[in-house]
mmCIF file of C-alpha atoms in Angstrom:
data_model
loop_
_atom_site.group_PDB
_atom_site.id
_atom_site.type_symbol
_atom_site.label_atom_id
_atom_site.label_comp_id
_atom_site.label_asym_id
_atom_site.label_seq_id
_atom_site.Cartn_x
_atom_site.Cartn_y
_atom_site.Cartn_z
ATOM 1 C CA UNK P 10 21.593 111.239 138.343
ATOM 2 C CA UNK P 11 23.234 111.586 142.039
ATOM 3 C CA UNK P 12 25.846 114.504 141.389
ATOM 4 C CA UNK P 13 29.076 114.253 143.772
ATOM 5 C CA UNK P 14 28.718 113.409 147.235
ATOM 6 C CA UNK P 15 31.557 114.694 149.581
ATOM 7 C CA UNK P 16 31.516 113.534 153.362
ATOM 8 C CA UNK P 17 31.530 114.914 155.943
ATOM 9 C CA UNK P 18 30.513 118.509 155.069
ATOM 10 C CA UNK P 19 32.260 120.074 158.300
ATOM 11 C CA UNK P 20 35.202 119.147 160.410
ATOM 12 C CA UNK P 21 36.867 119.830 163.558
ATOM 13 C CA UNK P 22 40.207 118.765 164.409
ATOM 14 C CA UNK P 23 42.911 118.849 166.835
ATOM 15 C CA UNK P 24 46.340 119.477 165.901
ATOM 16 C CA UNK P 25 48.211 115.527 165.744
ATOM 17 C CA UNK P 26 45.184 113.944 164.981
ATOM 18 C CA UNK P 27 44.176 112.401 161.836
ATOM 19 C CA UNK P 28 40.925 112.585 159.443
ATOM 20 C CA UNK P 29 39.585 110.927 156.573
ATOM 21 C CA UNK P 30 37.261 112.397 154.251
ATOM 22 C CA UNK P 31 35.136 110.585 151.749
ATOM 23 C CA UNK P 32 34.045 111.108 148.091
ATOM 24 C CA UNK P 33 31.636 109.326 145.786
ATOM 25 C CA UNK P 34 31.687 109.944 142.258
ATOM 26 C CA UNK P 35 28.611 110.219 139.943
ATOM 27 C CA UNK P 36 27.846 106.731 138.967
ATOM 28 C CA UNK P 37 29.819 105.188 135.845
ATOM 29 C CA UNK P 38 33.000 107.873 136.612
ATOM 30 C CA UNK P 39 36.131 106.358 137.580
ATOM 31 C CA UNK P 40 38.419 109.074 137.777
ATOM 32 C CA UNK P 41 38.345 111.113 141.158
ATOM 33 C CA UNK P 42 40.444 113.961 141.795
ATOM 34 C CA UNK P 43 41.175 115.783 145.229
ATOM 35 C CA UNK P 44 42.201 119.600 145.449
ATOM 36 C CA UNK P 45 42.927 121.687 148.446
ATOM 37 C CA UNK P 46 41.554 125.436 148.688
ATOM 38 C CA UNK P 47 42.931 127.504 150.930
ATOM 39 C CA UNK P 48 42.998 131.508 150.944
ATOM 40 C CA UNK P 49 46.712 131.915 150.329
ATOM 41 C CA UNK P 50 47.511 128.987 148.167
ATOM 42 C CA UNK P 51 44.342 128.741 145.932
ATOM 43 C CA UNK P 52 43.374 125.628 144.352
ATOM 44 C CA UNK P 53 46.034 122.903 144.404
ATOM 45 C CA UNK P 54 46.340 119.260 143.201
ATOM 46 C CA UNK P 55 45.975 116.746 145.721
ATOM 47 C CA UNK P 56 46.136 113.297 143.558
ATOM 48 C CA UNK P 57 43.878 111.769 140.989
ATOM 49 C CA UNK P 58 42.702 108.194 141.379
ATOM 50 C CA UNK P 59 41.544 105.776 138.523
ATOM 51 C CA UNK P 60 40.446 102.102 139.039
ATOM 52 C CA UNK P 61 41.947 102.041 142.095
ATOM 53 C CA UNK P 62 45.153 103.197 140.925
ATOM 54 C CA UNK P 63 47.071 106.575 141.811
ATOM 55 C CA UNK P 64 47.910 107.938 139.073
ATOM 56 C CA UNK P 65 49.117 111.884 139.528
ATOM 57 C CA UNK P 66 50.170 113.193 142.718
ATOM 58 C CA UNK P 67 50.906 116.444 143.334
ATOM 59 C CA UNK P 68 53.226 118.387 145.544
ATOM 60 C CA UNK P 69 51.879 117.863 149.331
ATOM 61 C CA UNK P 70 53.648 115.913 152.359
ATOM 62 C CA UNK P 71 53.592 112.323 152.666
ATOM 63 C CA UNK P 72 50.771 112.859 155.415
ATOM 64 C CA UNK P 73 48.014 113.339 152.788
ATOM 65 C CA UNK P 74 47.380 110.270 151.128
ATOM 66 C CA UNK P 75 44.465 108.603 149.601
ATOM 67 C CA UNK P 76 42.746 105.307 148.145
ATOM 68 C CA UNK P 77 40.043 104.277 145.669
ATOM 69 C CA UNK P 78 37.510 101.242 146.040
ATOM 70 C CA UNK P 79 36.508 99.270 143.525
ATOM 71 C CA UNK P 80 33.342 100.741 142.818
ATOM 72 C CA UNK P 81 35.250 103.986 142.018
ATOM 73 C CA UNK P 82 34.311 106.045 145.868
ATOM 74 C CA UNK P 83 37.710 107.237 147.124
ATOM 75 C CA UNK P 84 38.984 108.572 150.596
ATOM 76 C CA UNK P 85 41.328 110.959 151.623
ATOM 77 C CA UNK P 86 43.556 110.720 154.876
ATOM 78 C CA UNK P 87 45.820 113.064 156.450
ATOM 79 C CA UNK P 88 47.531 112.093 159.470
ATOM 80 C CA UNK P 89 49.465 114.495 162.225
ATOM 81 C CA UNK P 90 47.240 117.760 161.564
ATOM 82 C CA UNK P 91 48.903 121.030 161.379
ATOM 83 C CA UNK P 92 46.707 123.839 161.514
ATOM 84 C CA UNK P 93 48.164 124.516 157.927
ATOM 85 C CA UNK P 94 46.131 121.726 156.578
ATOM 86 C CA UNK P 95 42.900 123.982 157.580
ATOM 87 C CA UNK P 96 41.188 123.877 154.123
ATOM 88 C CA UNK P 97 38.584 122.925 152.131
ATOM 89 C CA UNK P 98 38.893 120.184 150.165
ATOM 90 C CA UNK P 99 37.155 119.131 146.623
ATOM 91 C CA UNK P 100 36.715 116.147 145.207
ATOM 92 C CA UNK P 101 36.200 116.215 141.402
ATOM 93 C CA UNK P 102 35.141 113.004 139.296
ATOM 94 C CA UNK P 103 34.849 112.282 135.487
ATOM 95 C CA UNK P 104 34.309 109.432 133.151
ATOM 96 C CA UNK P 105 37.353 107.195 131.778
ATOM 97 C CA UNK P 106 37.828 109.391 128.411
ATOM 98 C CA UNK P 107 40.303 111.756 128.277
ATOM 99 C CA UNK P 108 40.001 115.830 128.755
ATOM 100 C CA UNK P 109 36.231 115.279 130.028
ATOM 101 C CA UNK P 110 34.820 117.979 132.519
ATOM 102 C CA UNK P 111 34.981 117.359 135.775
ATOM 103 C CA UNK P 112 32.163 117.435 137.704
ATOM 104 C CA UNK P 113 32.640 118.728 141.455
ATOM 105 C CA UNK P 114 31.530 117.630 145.161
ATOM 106 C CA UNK P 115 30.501 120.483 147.557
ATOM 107 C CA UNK P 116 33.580 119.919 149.831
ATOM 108 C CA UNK P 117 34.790 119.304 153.059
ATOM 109 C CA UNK P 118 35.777 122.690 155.172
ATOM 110 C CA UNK P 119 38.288 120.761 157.540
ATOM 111 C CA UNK P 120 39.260 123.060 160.680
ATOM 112 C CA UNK P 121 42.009 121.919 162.448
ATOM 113 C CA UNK P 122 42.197 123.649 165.989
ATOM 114 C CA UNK N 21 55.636 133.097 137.758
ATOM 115 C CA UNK N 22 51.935 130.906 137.940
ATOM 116 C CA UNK N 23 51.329 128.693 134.890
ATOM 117 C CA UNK N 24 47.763 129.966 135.027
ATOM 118 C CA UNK N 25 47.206 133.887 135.359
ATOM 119 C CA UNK N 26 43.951 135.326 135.572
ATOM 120 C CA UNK N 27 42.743 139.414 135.695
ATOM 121 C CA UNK N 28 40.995 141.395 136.905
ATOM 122 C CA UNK N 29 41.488 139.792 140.462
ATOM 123 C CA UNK N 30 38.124 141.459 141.533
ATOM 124 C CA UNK N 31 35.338 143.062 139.225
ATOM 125 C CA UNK N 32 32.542 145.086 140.297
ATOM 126 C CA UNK N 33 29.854 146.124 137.382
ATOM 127 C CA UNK N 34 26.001 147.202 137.487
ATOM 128 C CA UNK N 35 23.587 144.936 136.251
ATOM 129 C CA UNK N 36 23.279 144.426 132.619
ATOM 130 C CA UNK N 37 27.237 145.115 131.733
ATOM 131 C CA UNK N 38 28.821 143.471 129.256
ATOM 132 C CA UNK N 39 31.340 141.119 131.605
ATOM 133 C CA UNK N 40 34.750 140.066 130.245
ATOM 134 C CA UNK N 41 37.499 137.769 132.865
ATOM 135 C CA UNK N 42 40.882 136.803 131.123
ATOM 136 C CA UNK N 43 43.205 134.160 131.416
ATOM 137 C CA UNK N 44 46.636 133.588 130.220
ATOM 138 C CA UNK N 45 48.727 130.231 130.544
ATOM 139 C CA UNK N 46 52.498 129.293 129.577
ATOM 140 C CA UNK N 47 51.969 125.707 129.685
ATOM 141 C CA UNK N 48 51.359 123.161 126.836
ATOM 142 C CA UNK N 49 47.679 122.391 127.981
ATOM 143 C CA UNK N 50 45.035 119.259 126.336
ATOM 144 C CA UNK N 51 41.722 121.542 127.842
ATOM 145 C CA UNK N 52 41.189 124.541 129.301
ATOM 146 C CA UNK N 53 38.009 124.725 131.994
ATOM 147 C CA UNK N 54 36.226 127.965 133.354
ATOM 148 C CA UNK N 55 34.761 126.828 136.615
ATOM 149 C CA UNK N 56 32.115 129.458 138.855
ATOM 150 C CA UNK N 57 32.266 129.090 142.430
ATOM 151 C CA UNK N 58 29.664 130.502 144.925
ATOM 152 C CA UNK N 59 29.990 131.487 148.579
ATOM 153 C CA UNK N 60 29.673 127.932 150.489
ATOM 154 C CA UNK N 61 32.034 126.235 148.310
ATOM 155 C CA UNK N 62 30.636 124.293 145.538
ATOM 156 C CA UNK N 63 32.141 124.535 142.363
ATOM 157 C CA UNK N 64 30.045 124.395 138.847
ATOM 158 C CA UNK N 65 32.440 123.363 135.522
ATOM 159 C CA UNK N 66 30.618 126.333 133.218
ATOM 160 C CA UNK N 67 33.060 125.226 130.195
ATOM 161 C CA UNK N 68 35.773 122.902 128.727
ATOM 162 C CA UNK N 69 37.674 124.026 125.826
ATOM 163 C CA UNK N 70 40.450 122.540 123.616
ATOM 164 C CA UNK N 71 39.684 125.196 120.589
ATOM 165 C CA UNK N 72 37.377 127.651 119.655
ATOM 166 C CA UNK N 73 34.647 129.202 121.221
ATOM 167 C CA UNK N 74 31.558 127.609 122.997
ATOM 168 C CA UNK N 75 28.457 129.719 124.708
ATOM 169 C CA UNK N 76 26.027 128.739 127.191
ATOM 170 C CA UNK N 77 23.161 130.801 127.583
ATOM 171 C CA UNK N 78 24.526 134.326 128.301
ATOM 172 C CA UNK N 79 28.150 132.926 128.729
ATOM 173 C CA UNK N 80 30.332 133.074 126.035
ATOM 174 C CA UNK N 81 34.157 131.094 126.592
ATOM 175 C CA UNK N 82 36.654 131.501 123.853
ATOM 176 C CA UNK N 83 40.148 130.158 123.835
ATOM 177 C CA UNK N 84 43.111 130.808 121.626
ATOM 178 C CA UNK N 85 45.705 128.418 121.586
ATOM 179 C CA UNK N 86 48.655 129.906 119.245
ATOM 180 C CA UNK N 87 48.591 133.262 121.877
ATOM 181 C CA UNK N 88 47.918 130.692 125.093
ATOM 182 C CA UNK N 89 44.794 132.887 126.344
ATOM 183 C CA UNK N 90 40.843 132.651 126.859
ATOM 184 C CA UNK N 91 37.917 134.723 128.119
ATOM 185 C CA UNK N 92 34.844 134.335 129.454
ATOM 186 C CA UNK N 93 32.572 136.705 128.436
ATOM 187 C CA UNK N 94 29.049 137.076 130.316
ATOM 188 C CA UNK N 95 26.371 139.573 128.728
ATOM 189 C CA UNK N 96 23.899 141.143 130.155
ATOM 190 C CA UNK N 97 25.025 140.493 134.109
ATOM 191 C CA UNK N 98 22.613 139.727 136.894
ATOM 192 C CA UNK N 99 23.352 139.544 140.454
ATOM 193 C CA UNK N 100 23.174 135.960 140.473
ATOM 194 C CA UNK N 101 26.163 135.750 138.452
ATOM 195 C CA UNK N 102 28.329 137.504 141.370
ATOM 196 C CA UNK N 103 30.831 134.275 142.034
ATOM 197 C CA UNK N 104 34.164 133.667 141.559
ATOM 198 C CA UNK N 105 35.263 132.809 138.018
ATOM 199 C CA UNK N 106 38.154 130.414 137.717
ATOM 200 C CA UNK N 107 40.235 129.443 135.182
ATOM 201 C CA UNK N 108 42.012 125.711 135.172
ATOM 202 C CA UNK N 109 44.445 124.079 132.285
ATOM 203 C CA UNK N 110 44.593 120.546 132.359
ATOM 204 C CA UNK N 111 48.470 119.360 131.152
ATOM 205 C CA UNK N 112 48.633 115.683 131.692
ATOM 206 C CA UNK N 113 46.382 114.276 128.462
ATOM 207 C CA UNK N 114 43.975 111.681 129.387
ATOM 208 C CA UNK N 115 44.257 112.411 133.268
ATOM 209 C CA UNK N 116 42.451 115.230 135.127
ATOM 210 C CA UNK N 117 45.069 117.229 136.994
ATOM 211 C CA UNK N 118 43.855 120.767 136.902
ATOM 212 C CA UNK N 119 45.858 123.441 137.281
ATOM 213 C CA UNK N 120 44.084 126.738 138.561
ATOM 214 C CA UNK N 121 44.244 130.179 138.084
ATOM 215 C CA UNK N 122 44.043 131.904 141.726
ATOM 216 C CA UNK N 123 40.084 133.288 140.704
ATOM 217 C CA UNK N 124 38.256 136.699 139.608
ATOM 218 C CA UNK N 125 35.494 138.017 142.235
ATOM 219 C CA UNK N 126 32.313 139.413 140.111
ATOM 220 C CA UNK N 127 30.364 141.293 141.555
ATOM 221 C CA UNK N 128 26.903 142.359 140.171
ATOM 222 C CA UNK N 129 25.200 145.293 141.894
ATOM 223 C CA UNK N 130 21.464 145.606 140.870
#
């Protein structure tokens, strides 16, 4: 079974510009999450997506926003750059049951320059 | 204060130590995960625990909910288990928003 597949695996942007990074869950999941690591702030919560819907978000600017297709891949987009938003970032899917572990993607580092 | 606290930030030991990473949370939680994570990124879910205790191999997680703390304990350490350890709640039942703890650097010298 395919584990997580996070595209691209490297990124280089200019400050203003925008980027979309993609995720596709392990087959039969429907739940994909998306975190931000970055040395001072850790691990946050991005937002969690399930059958298409949004349904957590956590506390970031309305420049990071995402979507979920129907057959449960999901992309993340964050517009105007700031070299702030220099991270990697995770995607994490599960199956539809509550409190199941998460299985993770290897990331996107995203640069922004 | 974080919802998730973690110690020791960093841990050095020699090979074969008895390993032991703690972490304390002051939130109502619905599962507690320990997740490794090796230079380059990727992160591994090692555990998921509501109650109890569960062990893996050489790694041990236990989790008690009435003092709002769990360890992972690792015996008999090899280098290959230098990583960082990380502890994450989960507080919204039936959706996966973790919450993390900011991470304990093993290191494992032969």
């Amino acid at each position: 079974k395919a584990g997580v597949t996070q595209t691209p695996r490297y990124l280089i942007k200019t400050r203003g510009q925008q980027v979309t990074l993609s995720c596709s869950p392990i087959s039969g999941h429907r739940s994909v999450s998306w975190y931000q690591q970055t040395p001072g702030q850790g691990l946050q919560f991005l937002f969690e997506y399930f059958s298409e819907t949004q349904r957590n978000k956590g506390n970031f600017p309305g420049r990071f926003s995402g979507r979920q297709f129907s057959n449960s891949r999901s992309e993340m987009n964050v517009s105007t750059l700031e070299l702030g938003d220099s991270a990697l970032y995770l995607c994490a899917s599960s199956p539809s049951a509550p409190n199941t572990e998460a299985f993770f993607g290897q990331g996107t580092r995203l640069t922004v320059v | 204060k974080n919802e998730v606290e973690q110690s020791p930030q960093n841990l050095t030991a020699q090979e074969g130590e008895f390993i032991t990473i703690n972490c304390s949370y002051s939130v109502g939680i619905s599962a507690l995960h320990w997740l490794q994570q090796h230079p380059g990124g990727g992160i591994v879910s090692l555990f998921m625990l509501s109650s109890g205790k569960k062990k893996h191999g050489r790694l041990i997680a236990t989790i008690n909910i009435q003092e709002k703390h769990s360890s992972l304990h690792i015996t008999a350490s090899h280098p290959r288990d230098s990583a960082v350890y990380i502890c994450a709640v989960s507080t919204n039942f039936g959706n996966e928003k973790l919450t993390f703890g900011t991470g304990t650097r093993l290191t494992i010298i032969p």
